[in-house]
Amino acid sequence: MSEQEQFYLNTEESTTQHAVRRRREFIIPIALFILTVATTIIAGALQKGVNPFQEPFRLIEGIPFSLTLLTILLTHEFGHFFASRRHGVKASFPYFIPAPPPFLVGTFGAVIKTRSPIMDKRALLDIGAIGPLAGFITSIVVTVIGLNFSTIITIPEEKEVLGLGSSLIFSILSYFVIGPVPEGQDILLHPIAFAGWIGFFITSLNLLPIGQLDGGHIIYAVFGKWHRLISITMIGILVIFGIFTWQGWLLWAMLVTLLGIKHPPLMDGQIALDRRRKIIGWLSLAVFVLTFIPLPIAI
């Protein structure tokens, strides 16, 4: 076999491998998304008291929750995706993570893989901030809609009830949509409002100013060398909350520590943020404060 023939053979194999990889880039995200649609519909039906095995025809009752939650997640992830493409950063389509029953949310969220370096602070801030801000705005809209369908109920004294903590933004929206809640009563959230609550919670988790989370990207872009100290301080705060409020924060503190608190350097770290992006950075930190819930779940 001549060298020229060998060259064409290798090129053909490389092209085939490239085609297989490209198919995987589409097939895997689509397959995971379809699975997540199914698990979130089941989760929504379970919230309504439906047994999906005994009453499969009632699974449609889980669609409002599923559609709302997936809309929030898609808005968030495609915010990252389009911001990455705008700055010439290669990024995958969102990989949704389905969570089968008995997990009552139906998903562990979604992630996007970044496949090329981020050039400068401006690109880093755009990529880190646009996703959470888009998800935050979407969560506000769906929460207002869902609260209009929610009802006020009397809290039963004779049995334990799973209660949801309230972020500042959720409390504000509840007050303006429903009004003050009398003592001994609480809001029974419509599935759309519950999806909005989850959207705010997910936003706060992503905006934690630690490592390479969205909040970590923003802190690195805005404060640079202070990123590591801020990350360590925030982990310490999570540990304190984990001891005194919700033990789940201990798990999050451990998880983000294992993922690493160090941020990789940028290709060009000398380009400074412009005024507009500094405002976006501080706005993102304000959104974190508005959405953070010290005690997310209480019994």
Coordinates of C-alpha atoms in Angstrom, one line a residue:
M1 CA 0.0 0.0 0.0
S2 CA 1.4 3.4 -1.0
E3 CA 1.8 6.3 1.4
Q4 CA -0.8 8.2 -0.5
E5 CA -3.3 5.4 -0.2
Q6 CA -2.5 5.1 3.5
F7 CA -3.1 8.8 3.9
Y8 CA -6.6 8.6 2.4
L9 CA -7.5 5.6 4.5
N10 CA -6.5 7.5 7.7
T11 CA -8.5 10.5 6.6
E12 CA -11.6 8.3 6.0
E13 CA -11.2 6.8 9.5
S14 CA -10.8 10.2 11.0
T15 CA -13.9 11.5 9.2
T16 CA -15.9 8.4 10.4
Q17 CA -14.8 9.0 14.0
H18 CA -15.7 12.7 13.7
A19 CA -19.2 11.8 12.4
V20 CA -19.7 9.3 15.2
R21 CA -18.7 12.0 17.8
R22 CA -21.0 14.5 16.2
R23 CA -23.9 12.1 16.3
R24 CA -23.2 11.4 20.0
E25 CA -23.2 15.2 20.7
F26 CA -26.8 15.3 19.5
I27 CA -28.1 11.8 20.4
I28 CA -27.0 11.7 24.1
P29 CA -28.4 15.1 25.1
I30 CA -31.7 14.4 23.3
A31 CA -32.0 10.9 24.9
L32 CA -31.3 12.4 28.4
F33 CA -33.8 15.2 27.7
I34 CA -36.5 12.7 26.8
L35 CA -35.8 10.7 29.9
T36 CA -35.9 13.9 32.0
V37 CA -39.3 14.8 30.4
A38 CA -40.6 11.4 31.6
T39 CA -39.2 11.6 35.1
T40 CA -40.4 15.1 35.7
I41 CA -43.9 14.2 34.4
I42 CA -43.9 11.3 36.9
A43 CA -42.7 13.6 39.6
G44 CA -45.4 16.1 38.9
A45 CA -48.0 13.4 39.0
L46 CA -46.7 12.1 42.3
Q47 CA -47.1 15.6 43.7
K48 CA -50.7 15.4 42.8
G49 CA -51.1 12.1 44.6
V50 CA -51.2 10.0 41.4
N51 CA -49.9 6.4 41.4
P52 CA -48.4 6.2 37.9
F53 CA -48.5 2.4 38.0
Q54 CA -52.2 2.1 39.0
E55 CA -53.4 5.2 37.1
P56 CA -51.1 5.7 34.1
F57 CA -53.8 7.7 32.3
R58 CA -53.5 10.4 35.0
L59 CA -49.8 11.0 34.2
I60 CA -50.9 14.1 32.2
E61 CA -51.5 15.8 35.5
G62 CA -47.7 16.0 35.9
I63 CA -47.3 17.9 32.6
P64 CA -47.7 21.5 34.1
F65 CA -44.9 20.9 36.6
S66 CA -42.7 19.2 34.0
L67 CA -43.1 21.8 31.3
T68 CA -42.5 24.7 33.7
L69 CA -39.4 23.2 35.4
L70 CA -37.9 22.2 32.0
T71 CA -38.6 25.7 30.6
I72 CA -36.6 27.2 33.5
L73 CA -33.7 24.8 33.1
L74 CA -33.6 25.2 29.3
T75 CA -33.6 29.0 29.6
H76 CA -30.7 28.8 32.1
E77 CA -28.6 26.3 30.1
F78 CA -29.2 27.9 26.7
G79 CA -28.2 31.2 28.2
H80 CA -24.8 29.6 28.8
F81 CA -24.8 28.0 25.4
F82 CA -25.5 31.1 23.4
A83 CA -23.1 33.2 25.5
S84 CA -20.4 30.6 24.8
R85 CA -21.1 30.6 21.1
R86 CA -21.1 34.4 21.0
H87 CA -17.6 34.5 22.4
G88 CA -16.3 31.7 20.2
V89 CA -16.2 29.1 23.1
K90 CA -17.1 25.6 22.1
A91 CA -19.9 24.3 24.3
S92 CA -22.0 21.1 24.2
F93 CA -25.8 21.1 24.2
P94 CA -27.3 20.7 27.7
Y95 CA -27.0 17.3 29.3
F96 CA -30.1 16.9 31.5
I97 CA -29.9 14.5 34.4
P98 CA -33.1 12.5 35.1
A99 CA -34.0 11.5 38.6
P100 CA -36.4 8.6 38.9
P101 CA -39.0 8.2 41.7
P102 CA -39.1 8.6 44.6
F103 CA -37.2 11.9 44.0
L104 CA -40.1 14.4 43.9
V105 CA -38.4 16.8 41.5
G106 CA -37.6 14.4 38.7
T107 CA -34.3 15.8 37.7
F108 CA -30.9 16.8 39.2
G109 CA -30.7 19.7 36.7
A110 CA -28.6 20.0 33.6
V111 CA -25.0 20.7 32.7
I112 CA -23.1 22.1 29.7
K113 CA -19.5 21.0 28.8
T114 CA -17.1 23.7 27.8
R115 CA -14.7 22.3 25.2
S116 CA -12.4 25.2 24.6
P117 CA -10.6 27.9 26.7
I118 CA -12.3 31.1 27.7
M119 CA -10.4 34.1 26.5
D120 CA -10.9 36.9 28.9
K121 CA -12.9 38.3 31.9
R122 CA -15.6 39.7 29.7
A123 CA -16.4 36.4 28.1
L124 CA -16.1 34.6 31.4
L125 CA -18.6 37.0 33.1
D126 CA -21.1 36.8 30.2
I127 CA -20.9 33.0 30.1
G128 CA -21.2 32.7 33.9
A129 CA -24.0 35.3 34.4
I130 CA -26.4 35.1 31.5
G131 CA -27.6 31.5 32.4
P132 CA -28.6 32.3 36.0
L133 CA -30.1 35.7 35.1
A134 CA -32.2 34.1 32.3
G135 CA -33.3 31.3 34.7
F136 CA -34.1 33.9 37.4
I137 CA -36.3 36.0 35.1
T138 CA -38.1 32.9 33.9
S139 CA -38.6 31.7 37.5
I140 CA -40.2 35.1 38.4
V141 CA -42.7 34.8 35.6
V142 CA -43.7 31.2 36.3
T143 CA -43.9 31.9 40.1
V144 CA -46.3 34.8 39.6
I145 CA -48.4 32.6 37.3
G146 CA -48.3 29.6 39.8
L147 CA -49.1 31.7 42.9
N148 CA -52.3 32.9 41.2
F149 CA -53.4 29.2 41.2
S150 CA -52.1 28.4 44.7
T151 CA -54.3 28.3 47.8
I152 CA -54.1 29.1 51.5
I153 CA -54.6 26.1 53.8
T154 CA -54.7 25.5 57.5
I155 CA -51.6 23.7 58.7
P156 CA -52.7 20.4 60.3
E157 CA -51.5 20.0 63.9
E158 CA -51.8 16.3 64.2
K159 CA -49.2 15.2 61.5
E160 CA -45.9 16.3 60.2
V161 CA -45.9 18.4 57.1
L162 CA -43.0 19.0 54.7
G163 CA -42.4 22.7 54.5
L164 CA -40.4 24.7 52.0
G165 CA -38.2 27.6 53.1
S166 CA -38.7 30.9 51.3
S167 CA -36.1 33.0 49.6
L168 CA -36.4 36.8 49.7
I169 CA -37.7 37.0 46.2
F170 CA -40.3 34.2 46.7
S171 CA -41.5 35.9 49.9
I172 CA -41.8 39.2 48.0
L173 CA -43.7 37.7 45.1
S174 CA -46.0 35.7 47.5
Y175 CA -46.9 38.9 49.4
F176 CA -47.8 40.9 46.3
V177 CA -49.7 38.1 44.6
I178 CA -51.4 36.4 47.6
G179 CA -51.0 38.8 50.4
P180 CA -50.3 38.2 54.1
V181 CA -50.8 34.7 55.3
P182 CA -52.7 34.4 58.6
E183 CA -51.1 32.6 61.6
G184 CA -51.5 28.9 61.5
Q185 CA -52.0 28.8 57.7
D186 CA -49.7 28.4 54.8
I187 CA -49.6 28.5 51.0
L188 CA -50.3 25.2 49.2
L189 CA -48.2 25.7 46.1
H190 CA -49.6 24.9 42.7
P191 CA -47.1 22.7 40.7
I192 CA -46.2 25.7 38.5
A193 CA -45.4 27.8 41.6
F194 CA -43.4 24.8 43.0
A195 CA -41.4 24.7 39.8
G196 CA -40.7 28.4 40.2
W197 CA -39.5 27.8 43.8
I198 CA -37.1 25.1 42.5
G199 CA -36.0 27.5 39.8
F200 CA -35.0 30.1 42.4
F201 CA -33.2 27.4 44.5
I202 CA -31.3 26.1 41.5
T203 CA -30.3 29.7 40.6
S204 CA -28.9 30.2 44.1
L205 CA -26.9 27.0 44.0
N206 CA -25.4 27.9 40.6
L207 CA -24.6 31.4 41.9
L208 CA -22.7 30.2 45.0
P209 CA -19.4 32.1 44.7
I210 CA -17.2 29.0 44.8
G211 CA -14.8 27.4 42.4
Q212 CA -16.1 26.9 38.8
L213 CA -19.8 27.3 39.6
D214 CA -21.5 30.1 37.7
G215 CA -21.0 32.3 40.8
G216 CA -17.3 31.3 40.9
H217 CA -16.9 32.4 37.3
I218 CA -18.5 35.8 38.2
I219 CA -16.3 36.3 41.3
Y220 CA -13.2 35.4 39.3
A221 CA -14.1 37.9 36.6
V222 CA -15.0 40.7 39.0
F223 CA -12.6 40.2 41.9
G224 CA -9.7 38.2 40.3
K225 CA -7.1 37.3 42.9
W226 CA -9.8 37.3 45.7
H227 CA -11.6 34.4 44.1
R228 CA -9.9 31.7 46.3
L229 CA -10.5 33.5 49.6
I230 CA -14.1 34.2 48.7
S231 CA -14.6 30.5 47.7
I232 CA -13.1 29.2 51.0
T233 CA -15.2 31.7 53.0
M234 CA -18.4 30.7 51.3
I235 CA -17.7 27.0 52.0
G236 CA -17.2 27.9 55.6
I237 CA -20.6 29.7 55.6
L238 CA -22.2 26.6 54.1
V239 CA -20.7 24.4 56.8
I240 CA -22.2 26.8 59.5
F241 CA -25.6 26.7 57.8
G242 CA -25.3 22.9 57.6
I243 CA -24.7 22.6 61.3
F244 CA -27.4 25.0 62.4
T245 CA -30.1 25.0 59.7
W246 CA -30.1 22.3 57.0
Q247 CA -27.7 19.4 56.8
G248 CA -27.9 19.4 53.1
W249 CA -25.5 22.3 53.1
L250 CA -22.8 20.1 54.5
L251 CA -23.2 17.8 51.5
W252 CA -22.9 20.8 49.2
A253 CA -19.8 22.1 51.0
M254 CA -18.2 18.7 50.6
L255 CA -19.3 18.4 46.9
V256 CA -17.9 21.8 45.8
T257 CA -14.7 21.2 47.7
L258 CA -14.2 17.9 45.9
L259 CA -14.9 19.6 42.6
G260 CA -12.2 22.1 43.4
I261 CA -12.1 25.7 44.4
K262 CA -9.3 26.7 42.1
H263 CA -10.3 28.6 38.9
P264 CA -8.2 28.0 35.8
P265 CA -6.5 31.0 34.4
L266 CA -7.9 32.9 31.3
M267 CA -6.1 33.1 28.0
D268 CA -5.9 36.9 28.4
G269 CA -6.3 38.0 32.0
Q270 CA -5.4 41.6 31.2
I271 CA -8.6 42.7 29.5
A272 CA -10.7 44.5 32.2
L273 CA -14.4 44.4 32.6
D274 CA -16.3 47.3 31.2
R275 CA -18.9 49.3 33.2
R276 CA -21.9 47.3 31.9
R277 CA -20.4 44.0 32.8
K278 CA -19.4 45.2 36.3
I279 CA -23.0 46.1 36.8
I280 CA -24.1 42.6 35.5
G281 CA -21.6 41.0 37.9
W282 CA -23.0 42.9 40.9
L283 CA -26.5 42.3 39.8
S284 CA -25.8 38.6 39.7
L285 CA -24.5 38.7 43.3
A286 CA -27.7 40.5 44.3
V287 CA -29.8 37.7 42.6
F288 CA -27.8 35.2 44.7
V289 CA -28.8 37.0 47.9
L290 CA -32.4 37.2 46.7
T291 CA -32.7 33.5 45.9
F292 CA -30.6 31.9 48.7
I293 CA -32.6 29.9 51.2
P294 CA -30.8 29.1 54.5
L295 CA -33.4 26.4 55.4
P296 CA -34.7 25.0 52.1
I297 CA -36.7 22.1 53.6
A298 CA -38.2 21.7 57.1
I299 CA -40.4 19.1 58.6

